[in-house]
Coordinates of C-alpha atoms in Angstrom, one line a residue:
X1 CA 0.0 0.0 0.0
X2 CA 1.1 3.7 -0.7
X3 CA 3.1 4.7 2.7
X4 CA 2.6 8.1 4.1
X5 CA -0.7 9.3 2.1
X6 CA -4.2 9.5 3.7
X7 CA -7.7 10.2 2.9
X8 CA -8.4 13.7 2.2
X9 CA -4.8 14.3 1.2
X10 CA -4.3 16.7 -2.1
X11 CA -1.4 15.9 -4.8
X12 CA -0.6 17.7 -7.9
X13 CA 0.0 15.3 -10.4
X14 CA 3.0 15.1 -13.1
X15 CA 1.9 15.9 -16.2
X16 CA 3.3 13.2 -18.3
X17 CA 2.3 10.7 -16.2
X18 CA -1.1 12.4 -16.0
X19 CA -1.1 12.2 -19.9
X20 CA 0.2 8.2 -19.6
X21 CA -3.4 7.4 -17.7
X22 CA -5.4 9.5 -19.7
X23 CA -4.3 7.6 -22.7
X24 CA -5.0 4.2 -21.0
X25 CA -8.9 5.7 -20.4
X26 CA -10.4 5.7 -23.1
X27 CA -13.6 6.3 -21.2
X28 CA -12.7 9.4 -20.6
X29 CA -11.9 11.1 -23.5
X30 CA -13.8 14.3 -24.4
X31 CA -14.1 14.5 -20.5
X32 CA -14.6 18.7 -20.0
X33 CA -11.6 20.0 -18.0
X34 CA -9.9 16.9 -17.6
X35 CA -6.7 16.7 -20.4
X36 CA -5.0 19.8 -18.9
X37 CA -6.1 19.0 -15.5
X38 CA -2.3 18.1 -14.4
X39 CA -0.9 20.4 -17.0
X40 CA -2.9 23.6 -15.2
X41 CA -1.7 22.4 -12.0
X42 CA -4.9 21.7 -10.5
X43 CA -5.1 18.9 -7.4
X44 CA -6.4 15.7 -7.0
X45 CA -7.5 14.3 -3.9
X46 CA -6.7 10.8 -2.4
X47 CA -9.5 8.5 -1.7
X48 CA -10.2 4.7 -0.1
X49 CA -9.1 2.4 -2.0
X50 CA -11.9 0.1 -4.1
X51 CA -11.8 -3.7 -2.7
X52 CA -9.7 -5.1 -6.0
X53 CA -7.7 -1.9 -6.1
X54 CA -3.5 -2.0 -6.4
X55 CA -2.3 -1.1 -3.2
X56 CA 1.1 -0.3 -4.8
X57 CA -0.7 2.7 -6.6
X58 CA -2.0 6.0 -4.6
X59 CA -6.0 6.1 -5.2
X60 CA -7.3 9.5 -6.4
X61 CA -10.4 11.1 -7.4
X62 CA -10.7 14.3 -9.6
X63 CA -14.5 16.0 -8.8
X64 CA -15.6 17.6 -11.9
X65 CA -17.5 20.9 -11.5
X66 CA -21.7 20.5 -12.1
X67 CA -21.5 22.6 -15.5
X68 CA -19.4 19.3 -16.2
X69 CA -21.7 16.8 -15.1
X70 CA -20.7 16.8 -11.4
X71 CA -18.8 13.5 -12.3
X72 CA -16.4 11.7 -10.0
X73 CA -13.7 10.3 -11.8
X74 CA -11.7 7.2 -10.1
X75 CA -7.9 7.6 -11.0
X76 CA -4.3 5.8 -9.4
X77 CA -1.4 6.7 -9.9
X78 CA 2.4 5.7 -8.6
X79 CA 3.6 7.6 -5.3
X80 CA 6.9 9.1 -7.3
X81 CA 4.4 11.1 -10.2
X82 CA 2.8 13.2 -6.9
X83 CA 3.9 16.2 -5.1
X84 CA 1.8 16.3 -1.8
X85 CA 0.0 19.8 -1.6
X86 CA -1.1 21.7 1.3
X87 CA -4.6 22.2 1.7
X88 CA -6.0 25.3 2.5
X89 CA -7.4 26.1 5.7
X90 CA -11.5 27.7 6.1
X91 CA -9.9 31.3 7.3
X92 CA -8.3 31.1 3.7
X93 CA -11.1 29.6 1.3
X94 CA -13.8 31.3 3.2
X95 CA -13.7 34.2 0.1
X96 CA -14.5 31.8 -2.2
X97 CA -18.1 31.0 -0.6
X98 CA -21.4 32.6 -0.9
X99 CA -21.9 35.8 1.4
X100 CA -24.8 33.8 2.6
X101 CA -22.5 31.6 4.5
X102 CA -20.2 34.2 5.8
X103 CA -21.8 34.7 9.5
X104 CA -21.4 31.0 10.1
X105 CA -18.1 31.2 8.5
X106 CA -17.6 33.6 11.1
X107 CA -19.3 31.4 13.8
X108 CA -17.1 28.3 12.6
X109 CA -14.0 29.5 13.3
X110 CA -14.3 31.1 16.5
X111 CA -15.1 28.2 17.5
X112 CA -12.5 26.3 16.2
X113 CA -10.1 29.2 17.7
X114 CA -11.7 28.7 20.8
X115 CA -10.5 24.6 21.0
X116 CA -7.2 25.3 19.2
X117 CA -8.5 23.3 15.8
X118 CA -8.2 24.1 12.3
X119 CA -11.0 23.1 10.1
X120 CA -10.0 22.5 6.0
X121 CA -12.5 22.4 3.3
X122 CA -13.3 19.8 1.5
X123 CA -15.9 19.3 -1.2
X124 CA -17.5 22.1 -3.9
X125 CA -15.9 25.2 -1.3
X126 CA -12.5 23.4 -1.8
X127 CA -12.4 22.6 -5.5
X128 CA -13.7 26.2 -6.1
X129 CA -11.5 27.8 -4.2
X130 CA -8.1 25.6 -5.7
X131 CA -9.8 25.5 -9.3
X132 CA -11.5 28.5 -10.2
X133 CA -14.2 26.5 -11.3
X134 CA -18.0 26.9 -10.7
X135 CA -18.8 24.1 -7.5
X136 CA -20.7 26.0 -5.6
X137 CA -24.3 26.3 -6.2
X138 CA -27.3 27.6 -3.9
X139 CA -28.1 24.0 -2.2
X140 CA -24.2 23.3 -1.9
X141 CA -23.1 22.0 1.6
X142 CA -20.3 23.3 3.6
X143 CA -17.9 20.2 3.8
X144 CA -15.3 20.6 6.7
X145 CA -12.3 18.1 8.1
X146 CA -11.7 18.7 12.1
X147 CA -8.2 16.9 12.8
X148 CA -8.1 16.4 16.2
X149 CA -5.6 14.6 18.8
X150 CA -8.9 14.6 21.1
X151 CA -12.0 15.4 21.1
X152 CA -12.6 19.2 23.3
X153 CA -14.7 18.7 25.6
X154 CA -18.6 20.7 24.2
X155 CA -16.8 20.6 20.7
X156 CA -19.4 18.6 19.0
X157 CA -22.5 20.4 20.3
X158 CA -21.1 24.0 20.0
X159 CA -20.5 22.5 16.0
X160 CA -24.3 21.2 16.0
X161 CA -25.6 24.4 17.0
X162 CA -24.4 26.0 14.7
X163 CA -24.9 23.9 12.2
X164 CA -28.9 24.0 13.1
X165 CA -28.7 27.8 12.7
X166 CA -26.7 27.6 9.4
X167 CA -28.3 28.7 6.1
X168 CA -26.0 25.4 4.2
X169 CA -25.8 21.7 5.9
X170 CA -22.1 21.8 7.3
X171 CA -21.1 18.3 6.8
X172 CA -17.5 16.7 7.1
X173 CA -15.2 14.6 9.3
X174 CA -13.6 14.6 12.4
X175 CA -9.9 13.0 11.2
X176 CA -8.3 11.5 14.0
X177 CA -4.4 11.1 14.7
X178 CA -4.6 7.4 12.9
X179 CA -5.9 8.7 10.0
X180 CA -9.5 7.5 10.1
X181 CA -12.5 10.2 9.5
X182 CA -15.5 9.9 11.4
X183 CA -18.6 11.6 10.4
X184 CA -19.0 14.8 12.9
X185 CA -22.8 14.0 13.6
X186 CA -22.3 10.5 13.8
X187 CA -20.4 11.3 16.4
X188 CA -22.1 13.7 18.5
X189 CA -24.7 11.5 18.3
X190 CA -23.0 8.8 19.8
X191 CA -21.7 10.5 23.1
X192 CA -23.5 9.6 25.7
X193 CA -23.4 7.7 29.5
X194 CA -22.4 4.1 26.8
X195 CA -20.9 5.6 24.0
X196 CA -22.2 4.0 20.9
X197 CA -20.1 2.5 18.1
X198 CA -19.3 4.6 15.0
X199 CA -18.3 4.3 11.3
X200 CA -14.7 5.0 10.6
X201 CA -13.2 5.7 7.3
X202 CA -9.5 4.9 6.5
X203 CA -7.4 4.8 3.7
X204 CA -8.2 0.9 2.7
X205 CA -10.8 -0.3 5.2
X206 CA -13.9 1.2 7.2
X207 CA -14.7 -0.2 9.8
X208 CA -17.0 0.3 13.2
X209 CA -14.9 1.3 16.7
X210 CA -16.2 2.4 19.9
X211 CA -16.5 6.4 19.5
X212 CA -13.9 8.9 21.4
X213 CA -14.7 10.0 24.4
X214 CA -14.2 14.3 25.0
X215 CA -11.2 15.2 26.7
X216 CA -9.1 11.7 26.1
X217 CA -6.3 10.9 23.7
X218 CA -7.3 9.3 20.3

């Protein structure tokens, strides 16, 4: 399996080897966007792996825009032809979204600030914002990843409050120190006196495991 890449992780391809796959996919020929995709420099993100996948090859996915169909396209390449790229934080995408969403923005991150977390994009905010592309559109979500060491104590109710006071759905992860991503309102909803199992996402498995408690290591 590729070593060192998770889930959620963004690459810039090279473009001959980008051109080398592309001419083994025939399928997607004519594809809008897609020939110069590597060539423009634009990112791909790295995704589970299918069950009959080559674990020697990094799995990726390249999101096209809705004008484009809104098509997910399943791509792998070899470790050596990516160069892993930061992704950009909320407090730096945020002026790509709609002014709509900018008092939650607001509310988002002071509550990050206020449990020392970071929260990165993903889905249409992230694509626009790296692209230049159309993603967003009026019944877009917010997509957000919450890497943690632990869960902060009230973190997951101050997020679901407001998220119930949000004009978008703010979906996302919760990405723990192991790499797995757990679905944020799965996992508020699981706290309680017995904490209920919860659906974890990794890199080549998912799997169910007894959910974090607030306040302890992960």
């Amino acid at each position: 399996m590729a070593e060192g890449v998770r889930r959620h992780d963004l690459v810039r391809a090279d473009p001959d080897a980008f051109a080398a796959l592309l001419r083994a996919r025939p399928d997607l020929d004519g594809a809008p966007h897609v020939a110069d995709w590597a060539a423009r420099g634009r990112p791909l993100i790295v995704r589970r792996y299918h069950p009959d996948e080559d674990r020697a090859l990094v799995p990726l996915g390249l999101p096209l825009p809705p004008a484009a169909g809104k098509r997910r396209i399943g791509l792998a390449l070899p470790a050596p032809a990516l160069t892993p790229l930061p992704g950009p934080t909320l407090a730096a995408a945020r002026g790509d979204a709609p002014a709509a969403w900018q008092p939650s923005l607001d509310a988002l991150l002071a509550h990050a600030a206020a449990h020392d977390l970071v929260p990165r994009p993903f889905g249409a905010l992230l694509w626009q914002a790296l692209t230049g592309l159309t993603y967003l559109a009026p019944t877009s979500d917010l997509d957000l990843l919450w890497p943690v060491s632990e869960i902060p104590p009230g973190f997951l109710a101050g997020l679901a409050r407001i998220a119930a006071a949000a004009p978008m759905r703010i979906d996302g992860e919760v990405l723990l120190p192991d790499g797995a991503g757990i679905h944020w309102r799965e996992l508020h909803e699981a706290q309680g006196p017995v904490l209920a199992p919860v659906l974890a996402k990794h890199l080549d498995r998912v799997e169910l495991r007894p959910a974090p408690r607030p306040g302890e290591p992960v």
